[in-house]
Short mmCIF file of C-alpha atoms in Angstrom, two decimals:
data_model
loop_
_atom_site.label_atom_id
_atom_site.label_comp_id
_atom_site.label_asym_id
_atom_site.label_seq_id
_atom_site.Cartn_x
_atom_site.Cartn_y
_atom_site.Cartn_z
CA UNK A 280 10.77 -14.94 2.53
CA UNK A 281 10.34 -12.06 0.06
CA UNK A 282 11.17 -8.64 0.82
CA UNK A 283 10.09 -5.78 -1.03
CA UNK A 284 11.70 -2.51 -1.92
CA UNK A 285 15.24 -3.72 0.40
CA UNK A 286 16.61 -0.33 -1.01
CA UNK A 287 14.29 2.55 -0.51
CA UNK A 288 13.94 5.29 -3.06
CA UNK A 289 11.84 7.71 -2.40
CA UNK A 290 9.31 7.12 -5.38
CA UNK A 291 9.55 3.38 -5.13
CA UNK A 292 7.95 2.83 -1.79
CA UNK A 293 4.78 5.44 -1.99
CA UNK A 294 3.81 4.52 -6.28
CA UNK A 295 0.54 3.41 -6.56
CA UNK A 296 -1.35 0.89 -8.94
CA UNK A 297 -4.27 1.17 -10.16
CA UNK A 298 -6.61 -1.87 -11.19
CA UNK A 299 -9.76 -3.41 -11.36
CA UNK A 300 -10.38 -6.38 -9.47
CA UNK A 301 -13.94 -8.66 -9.56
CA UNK A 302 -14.73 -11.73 -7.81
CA UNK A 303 -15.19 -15.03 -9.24
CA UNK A 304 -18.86 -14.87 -9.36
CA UNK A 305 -18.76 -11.67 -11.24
CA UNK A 306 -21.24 -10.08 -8.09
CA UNK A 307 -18.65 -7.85 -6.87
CA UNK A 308 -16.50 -5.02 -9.34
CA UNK A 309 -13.93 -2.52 -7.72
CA UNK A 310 -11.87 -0.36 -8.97
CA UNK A 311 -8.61 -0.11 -6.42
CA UNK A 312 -6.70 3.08 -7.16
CA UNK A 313 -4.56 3.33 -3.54
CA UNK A 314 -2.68 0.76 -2.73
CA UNK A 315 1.05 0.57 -2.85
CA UNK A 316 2.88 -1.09 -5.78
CA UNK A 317 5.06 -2.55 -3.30
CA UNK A 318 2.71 -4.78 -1.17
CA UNK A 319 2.50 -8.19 -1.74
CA UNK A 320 -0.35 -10.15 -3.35
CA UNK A 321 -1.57 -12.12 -0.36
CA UNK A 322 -1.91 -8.34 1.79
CA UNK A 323 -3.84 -6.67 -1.29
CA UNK A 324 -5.99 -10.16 -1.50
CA UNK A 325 -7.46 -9.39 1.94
CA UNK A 326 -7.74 -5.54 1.70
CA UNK A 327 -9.88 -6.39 -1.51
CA UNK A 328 -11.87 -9.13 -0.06
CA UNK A 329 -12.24 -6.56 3.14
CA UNK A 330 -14.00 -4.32 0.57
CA UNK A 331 -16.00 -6.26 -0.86
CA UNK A 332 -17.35 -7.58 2.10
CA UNK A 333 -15.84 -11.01 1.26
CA UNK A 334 -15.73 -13.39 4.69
CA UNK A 335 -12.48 -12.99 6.66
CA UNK A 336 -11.47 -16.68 7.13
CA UNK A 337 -11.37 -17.17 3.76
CA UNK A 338 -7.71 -17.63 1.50
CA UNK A 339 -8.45 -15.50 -0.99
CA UNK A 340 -5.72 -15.91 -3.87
CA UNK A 341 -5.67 -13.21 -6.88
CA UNK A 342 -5.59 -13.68 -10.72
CA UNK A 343 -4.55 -12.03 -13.68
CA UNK A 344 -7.74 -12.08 -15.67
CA UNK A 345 -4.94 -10.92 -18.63
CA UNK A 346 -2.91 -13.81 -18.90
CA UNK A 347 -4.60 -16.37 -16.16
CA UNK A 348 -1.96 -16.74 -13.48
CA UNK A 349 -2.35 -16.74 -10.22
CA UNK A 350 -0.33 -14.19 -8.69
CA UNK A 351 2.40 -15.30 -6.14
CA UNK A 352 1.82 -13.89 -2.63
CA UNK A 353 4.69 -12.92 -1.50
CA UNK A 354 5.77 -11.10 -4.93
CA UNK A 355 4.41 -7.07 -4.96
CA UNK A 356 1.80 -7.00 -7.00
CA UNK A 357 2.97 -3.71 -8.92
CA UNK A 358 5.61 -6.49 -10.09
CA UNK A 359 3.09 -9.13 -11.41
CA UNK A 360 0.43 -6.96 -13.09
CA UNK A 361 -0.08 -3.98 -15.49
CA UNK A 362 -1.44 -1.07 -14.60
CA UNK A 363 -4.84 -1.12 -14.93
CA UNK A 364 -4.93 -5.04 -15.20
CA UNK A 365 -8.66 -6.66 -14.35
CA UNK A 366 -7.64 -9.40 -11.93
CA UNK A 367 -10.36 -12.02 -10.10
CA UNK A 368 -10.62 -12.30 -6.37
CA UNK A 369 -11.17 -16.42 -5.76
CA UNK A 370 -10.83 -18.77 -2.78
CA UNK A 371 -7.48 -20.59 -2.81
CA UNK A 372 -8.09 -24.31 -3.35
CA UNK A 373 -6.10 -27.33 -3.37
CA UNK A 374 -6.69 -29.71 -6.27
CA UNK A 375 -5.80 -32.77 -6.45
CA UNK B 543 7.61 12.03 29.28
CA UNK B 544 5.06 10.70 27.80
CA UNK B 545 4.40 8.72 31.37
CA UNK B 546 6.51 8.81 34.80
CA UNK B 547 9.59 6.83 34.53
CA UNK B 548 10.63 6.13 37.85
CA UNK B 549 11.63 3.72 40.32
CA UNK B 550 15.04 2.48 40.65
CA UNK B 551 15.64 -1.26 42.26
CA UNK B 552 18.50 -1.75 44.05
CA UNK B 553 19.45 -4.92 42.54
CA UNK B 554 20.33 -2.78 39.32
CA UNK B 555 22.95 -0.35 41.41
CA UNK B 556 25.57 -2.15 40.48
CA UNK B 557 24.86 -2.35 37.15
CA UNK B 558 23.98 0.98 36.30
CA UNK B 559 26.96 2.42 38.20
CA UNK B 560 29.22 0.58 35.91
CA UNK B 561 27.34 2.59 33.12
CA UNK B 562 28.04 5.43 35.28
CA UNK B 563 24.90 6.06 36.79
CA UNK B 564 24.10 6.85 40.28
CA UNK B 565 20.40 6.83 42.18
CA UNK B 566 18.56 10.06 41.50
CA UNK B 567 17.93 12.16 44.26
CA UNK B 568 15.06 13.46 42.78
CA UNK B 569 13.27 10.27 42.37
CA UNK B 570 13.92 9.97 38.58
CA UNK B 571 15.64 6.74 39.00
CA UNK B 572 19.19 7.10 38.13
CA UNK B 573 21.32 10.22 37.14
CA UNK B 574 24.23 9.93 34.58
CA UNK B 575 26.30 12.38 33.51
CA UNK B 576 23.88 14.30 31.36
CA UNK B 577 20.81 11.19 30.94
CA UNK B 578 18.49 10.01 33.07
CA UNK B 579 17.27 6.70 33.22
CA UNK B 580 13.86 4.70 34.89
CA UNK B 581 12.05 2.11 34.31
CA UNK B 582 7.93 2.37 33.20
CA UNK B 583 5.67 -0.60 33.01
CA UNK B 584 8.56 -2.63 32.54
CA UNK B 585 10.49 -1.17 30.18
CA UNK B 586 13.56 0.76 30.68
CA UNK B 587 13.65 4.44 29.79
CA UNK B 588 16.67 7.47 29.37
CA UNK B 589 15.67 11.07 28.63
CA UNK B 590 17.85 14.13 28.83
CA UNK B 591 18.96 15.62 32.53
CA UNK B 592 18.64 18.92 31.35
CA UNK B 593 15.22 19.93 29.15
CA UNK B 594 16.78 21.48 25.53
CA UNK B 595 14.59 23.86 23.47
CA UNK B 596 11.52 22.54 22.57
CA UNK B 597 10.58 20.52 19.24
CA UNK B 598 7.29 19.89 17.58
CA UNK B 599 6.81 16.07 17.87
CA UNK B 600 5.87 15.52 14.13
CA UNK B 601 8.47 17.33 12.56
CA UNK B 602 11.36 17.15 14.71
CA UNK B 603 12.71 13.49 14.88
CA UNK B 604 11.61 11.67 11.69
CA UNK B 605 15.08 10.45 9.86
CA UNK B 606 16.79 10.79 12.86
CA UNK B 607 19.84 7.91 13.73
CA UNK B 608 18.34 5.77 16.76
CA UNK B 609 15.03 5.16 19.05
CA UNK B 610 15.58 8.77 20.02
CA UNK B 611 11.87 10.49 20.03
CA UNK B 612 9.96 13.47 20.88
CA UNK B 613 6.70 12.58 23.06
CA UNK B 614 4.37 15.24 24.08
CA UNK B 615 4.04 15.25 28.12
CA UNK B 616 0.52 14.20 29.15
CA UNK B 617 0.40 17.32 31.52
CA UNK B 618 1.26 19.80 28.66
CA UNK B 619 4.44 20.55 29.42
CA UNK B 620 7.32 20.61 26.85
CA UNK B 621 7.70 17.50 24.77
CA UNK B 622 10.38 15.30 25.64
CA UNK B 623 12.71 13.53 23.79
CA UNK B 624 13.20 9.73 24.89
CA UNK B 625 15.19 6.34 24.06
CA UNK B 626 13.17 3.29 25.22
CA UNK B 627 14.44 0.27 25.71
CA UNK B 628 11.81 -2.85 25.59
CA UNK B 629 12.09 -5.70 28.22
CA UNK B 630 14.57 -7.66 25.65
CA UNK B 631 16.92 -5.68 26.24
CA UNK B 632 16.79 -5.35 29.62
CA UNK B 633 19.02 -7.62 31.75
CA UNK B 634 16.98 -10.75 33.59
CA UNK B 635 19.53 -12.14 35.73
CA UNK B 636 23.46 -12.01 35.70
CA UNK B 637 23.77 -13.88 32.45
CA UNK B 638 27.12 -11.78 30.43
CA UNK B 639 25.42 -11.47 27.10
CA UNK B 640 22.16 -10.11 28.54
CA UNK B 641 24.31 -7.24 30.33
CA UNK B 642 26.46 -6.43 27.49
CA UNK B 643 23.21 -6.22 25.19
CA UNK B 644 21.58 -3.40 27.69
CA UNK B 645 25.41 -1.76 28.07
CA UNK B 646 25.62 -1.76 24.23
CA UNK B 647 22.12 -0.49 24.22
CA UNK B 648 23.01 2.37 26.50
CA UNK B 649 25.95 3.57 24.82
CA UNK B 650 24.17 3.13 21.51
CA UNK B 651 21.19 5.78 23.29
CA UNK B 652 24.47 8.36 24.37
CA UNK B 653 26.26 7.68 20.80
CA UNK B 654 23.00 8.76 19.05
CA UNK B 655 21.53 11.28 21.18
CA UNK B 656 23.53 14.21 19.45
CA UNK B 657 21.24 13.39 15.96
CA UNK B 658 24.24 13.42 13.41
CA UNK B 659 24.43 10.24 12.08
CA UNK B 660 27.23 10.90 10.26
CA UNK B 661 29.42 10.85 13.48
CA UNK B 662 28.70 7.09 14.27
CA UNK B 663 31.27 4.98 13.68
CA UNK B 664 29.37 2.25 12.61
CA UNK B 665 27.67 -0.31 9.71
CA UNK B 666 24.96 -2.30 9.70
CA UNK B 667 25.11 -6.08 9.22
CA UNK B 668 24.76 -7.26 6.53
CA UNK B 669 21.39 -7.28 4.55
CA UNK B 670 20.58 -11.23 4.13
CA UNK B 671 20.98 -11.30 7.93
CA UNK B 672 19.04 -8.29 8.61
CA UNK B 673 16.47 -10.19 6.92
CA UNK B 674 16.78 -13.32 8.41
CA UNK B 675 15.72 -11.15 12.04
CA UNK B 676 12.43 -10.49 10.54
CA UNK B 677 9.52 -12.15 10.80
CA UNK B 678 7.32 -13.32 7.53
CA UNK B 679 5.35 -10.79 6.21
CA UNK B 680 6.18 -8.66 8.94
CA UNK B 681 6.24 -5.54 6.77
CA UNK B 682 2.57 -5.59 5.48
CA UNK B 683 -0.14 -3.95 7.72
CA UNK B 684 -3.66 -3.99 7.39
CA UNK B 685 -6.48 -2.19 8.98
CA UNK B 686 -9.92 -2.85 7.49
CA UNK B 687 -9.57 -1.82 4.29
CA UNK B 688 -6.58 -0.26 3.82
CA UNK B 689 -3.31 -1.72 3.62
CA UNK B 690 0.50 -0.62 3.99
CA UNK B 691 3.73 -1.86 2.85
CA UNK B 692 6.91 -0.83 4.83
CA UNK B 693 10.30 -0.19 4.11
CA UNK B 694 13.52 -1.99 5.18
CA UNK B 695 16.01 0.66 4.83
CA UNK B 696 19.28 -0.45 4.99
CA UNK B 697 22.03 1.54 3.71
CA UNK B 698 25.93 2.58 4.81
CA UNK B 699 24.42 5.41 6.85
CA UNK B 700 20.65 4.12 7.57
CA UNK B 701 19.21 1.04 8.99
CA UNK B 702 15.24 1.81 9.52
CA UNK B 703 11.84 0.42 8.98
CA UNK B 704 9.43 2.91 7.70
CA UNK B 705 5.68 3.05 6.62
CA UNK B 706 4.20 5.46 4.87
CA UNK B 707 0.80 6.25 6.47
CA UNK B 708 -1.72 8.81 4.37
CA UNK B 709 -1.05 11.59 2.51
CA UNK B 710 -0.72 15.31 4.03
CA UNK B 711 -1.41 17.35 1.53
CA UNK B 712 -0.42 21.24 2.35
CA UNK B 713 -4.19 22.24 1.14
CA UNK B 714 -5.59 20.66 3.55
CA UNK B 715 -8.04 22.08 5.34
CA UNK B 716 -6.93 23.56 8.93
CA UNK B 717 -9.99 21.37 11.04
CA UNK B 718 -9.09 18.51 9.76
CA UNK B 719 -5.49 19.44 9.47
CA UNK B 720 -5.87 20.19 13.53
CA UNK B 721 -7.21 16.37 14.17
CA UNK B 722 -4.79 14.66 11.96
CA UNK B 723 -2.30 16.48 14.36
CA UNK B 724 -3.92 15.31 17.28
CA UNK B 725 -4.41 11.86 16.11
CA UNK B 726 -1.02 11.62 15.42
CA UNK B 727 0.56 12.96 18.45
CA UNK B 728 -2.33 10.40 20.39
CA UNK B 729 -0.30 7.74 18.57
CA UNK B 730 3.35 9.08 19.65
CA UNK B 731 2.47 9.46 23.23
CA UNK B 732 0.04 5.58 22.99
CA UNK B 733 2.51 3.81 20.91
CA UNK B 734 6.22 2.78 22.29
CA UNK B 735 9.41 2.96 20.35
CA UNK B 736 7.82 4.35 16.89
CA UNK B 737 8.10 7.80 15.60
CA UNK B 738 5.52 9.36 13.44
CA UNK B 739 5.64 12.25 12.16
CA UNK B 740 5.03 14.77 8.63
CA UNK B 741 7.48 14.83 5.89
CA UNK B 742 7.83 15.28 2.11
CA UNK B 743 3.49 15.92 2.33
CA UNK B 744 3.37 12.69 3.83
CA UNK B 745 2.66 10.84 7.55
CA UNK B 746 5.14 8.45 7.80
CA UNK B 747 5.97 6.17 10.63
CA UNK B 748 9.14 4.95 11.13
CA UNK B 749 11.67 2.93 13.72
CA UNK B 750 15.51 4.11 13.21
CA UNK B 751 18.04 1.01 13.79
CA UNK B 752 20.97 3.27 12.60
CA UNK B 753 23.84 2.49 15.42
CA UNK B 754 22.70 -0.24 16.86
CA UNK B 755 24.98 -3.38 17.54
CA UNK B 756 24.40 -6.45 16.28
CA UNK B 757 24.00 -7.93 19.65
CA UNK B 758 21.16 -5.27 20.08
CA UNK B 759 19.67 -5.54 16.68
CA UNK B 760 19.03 -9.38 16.50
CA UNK B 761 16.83 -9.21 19.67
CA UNK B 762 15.41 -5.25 18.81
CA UNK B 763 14.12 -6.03 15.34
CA UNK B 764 11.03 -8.19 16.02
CA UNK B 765 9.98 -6.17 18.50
CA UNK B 766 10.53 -2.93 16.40
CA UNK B 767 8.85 -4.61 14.00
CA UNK B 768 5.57 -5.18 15.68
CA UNK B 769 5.93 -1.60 17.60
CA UNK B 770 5.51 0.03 14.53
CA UNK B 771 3.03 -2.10 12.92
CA UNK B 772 1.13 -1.59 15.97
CA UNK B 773 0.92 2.25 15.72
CA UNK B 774 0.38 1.83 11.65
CA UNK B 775 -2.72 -0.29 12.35
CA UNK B 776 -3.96 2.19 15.17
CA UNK B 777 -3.42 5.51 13.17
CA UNK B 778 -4.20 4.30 9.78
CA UNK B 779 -8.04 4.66 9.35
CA UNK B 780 -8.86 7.50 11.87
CA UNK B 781 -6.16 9.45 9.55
CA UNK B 782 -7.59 8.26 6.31
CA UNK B 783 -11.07 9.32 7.14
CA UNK B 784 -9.35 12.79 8.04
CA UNK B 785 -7.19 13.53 4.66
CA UNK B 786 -9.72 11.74 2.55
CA UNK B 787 -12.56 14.31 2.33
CA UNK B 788 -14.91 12.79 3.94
CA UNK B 789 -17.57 15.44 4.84
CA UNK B 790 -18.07 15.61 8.65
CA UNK B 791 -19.76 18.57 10.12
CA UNK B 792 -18.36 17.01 13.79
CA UNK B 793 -14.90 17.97 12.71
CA UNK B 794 -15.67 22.00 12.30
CA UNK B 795 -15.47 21.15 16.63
CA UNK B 796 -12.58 21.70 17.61
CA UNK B 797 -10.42 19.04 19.10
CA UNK B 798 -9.65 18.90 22.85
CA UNK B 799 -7.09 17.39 24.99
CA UNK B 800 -8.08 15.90 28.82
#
């Protein structure tokens, strides 16, 4: 288990990130200004799916449109992207 | 109180005598030396003997050392301030380690009641096992679409969990500035064990660990956990809608309490 921000400073917890985030269809575009750099991937996966109307019992798994990846859920996501990355919304899937 | 705390059984007598408490006469429960203590919907709660000056709920106890917190009275009397103690830490049977965790709980309540955390002799365990007490994910929250990451604050003079909620900008304007304040005292008096409250321009809400045992902690810290993710996930939206600018007309009304 991954925790974030262990040792509070007062900036760390409340920064934002700002980013753009589509889904894998290319329907959907949002621009996400509020959430916290500290929460994890898996938690801003959701609230993006939530608002973009994207089914709830769904895994929905994030990507770096920038370099790829798929971003680890448990890691913050201010810790895996830039600001102002454009990252994909897609169902997780299990290849193989 | 934010609801009666009553009732004393008389098959906890004995054990709250050797705490020092003795059956109220006026129906409170039991009487210590300066704390009361009853029991509400099974949970065990102490609050002062004697009412001190009153605080405002949102600004008064945020930061504070221990589960000390203001509730406003549901019959608009003075708010009170209150240590809860959830049915984990309350003593099922006669088993030793289930009484010393609600004695250690109790004298954590009287060591902390005073506010000044720098008078507790005490440090927190260490981090990794701190950790190891809380759930997975247990510090995200979500509530539609909005999200929340909390805070494990562990430090040589602070062990807490805190969330920050929506910003409270001092522009605000005074309607909406009047629900928020109602919202958020709905959620102190709705919501056990978690404080919320205004600081730094900010709602936060917060659980304060500082002083507690280990014995205490390792059972506490779950249900801290979900206490306060509870009252995130209640309070989050409403309070969004009210500090994002939104434009209601229904909020020039002006809020009431039944």
């Amino acid at each position: 288990m991954i925790l974030n921000q262990v040792i509070r400073t007062e900036a760390s917890s409340e920064e934002l990130i700002s980013f753009l985030a589509t889904d894998v269809t290319g329907t959907h575009e949002l621009e996400v200004e509020d959430l916290q750099r500290t929460l994890p991937a898996f938690e801003v996966a959701r609230t993006v799916a939530n608002r973009m109307s994207l089914p709830d019992n769904v895994p929905w798994v994030l990507r770096d449109e920038s370099t790829s990846a798929y971003l680890d859920d448990e890691a913050a996501i201010g810790d895996q992207i830039a600001p102002n990355a454009r990252v994909s919304i897609t169902p997780r899937t299990h290849l193989g | 109180m934010s609801e009666t705390a009553c009732a004393r059984s008389a098959l906890w007598d004995p054990e709250m005598a050797a705490l020092g408490f003795r059956p109220d006469r006026g129906g409170h429960g039991y009487r210590g030396k300066d704390l009361l203590f009853g029991f509400a919907a099974g949970w065990g709660v102490l609050w002062p003997a004697r009412t001190s000056a009153t605080r405002d709920p949102l600004y008064a106890h945020l930061g504070e050392p221990g589960l000390w917190r203001w509730t406003p009275a549901v019959d608009s009397r003075h708010p009170c301030r209150i240590f809860e103690l959830p049915p984990v830490l309350l003593p099922r049977g006669y088993a030793n380690h289930e009484q010393t965790i609600f004695q250690e709980t109790v004298e954590w309540a009287r060591a902390t009641r005073p506010r000044d955390a720098t008078s507790l002799d005490w440090t927190p365990p260490p981090l990794e096992q701190v950790k190891d007490w809380l759930p997975e994910r247990g510090l995200s929250v979500r509530a539609g679409t909005l999200a929340r990451q909390g805070t494990l604050v562990h430090s040589p003079q602070r062990l807490a969990l805190e969330f920050p909620v929506v910003s409270c900008p001092d522009d605000l304007p005074p309607e909406r500035r009047q629900w928020l304040r109602e919202l958020l005292l709905d959620a102190q008096m709705r919501w056990r064990l978690a404080r919320v409250g205004i600081a730094r321009e900010k709602v936060w809400a917060e659980i304060d660990l500082t002083g507690a045992p280990p014995c205490v902690l390792e059972p506490l810290l779950p249900v801290a956990l979900e206490c306060v993710r509870w009252l995130v996930a209640w309070v989050l939206e409403p309070a969004q809608f009210l500090v994002d600018g939104t434009d209601c007309r229904a909020l020039m009304l002006q809020p009431g309490r039944g």
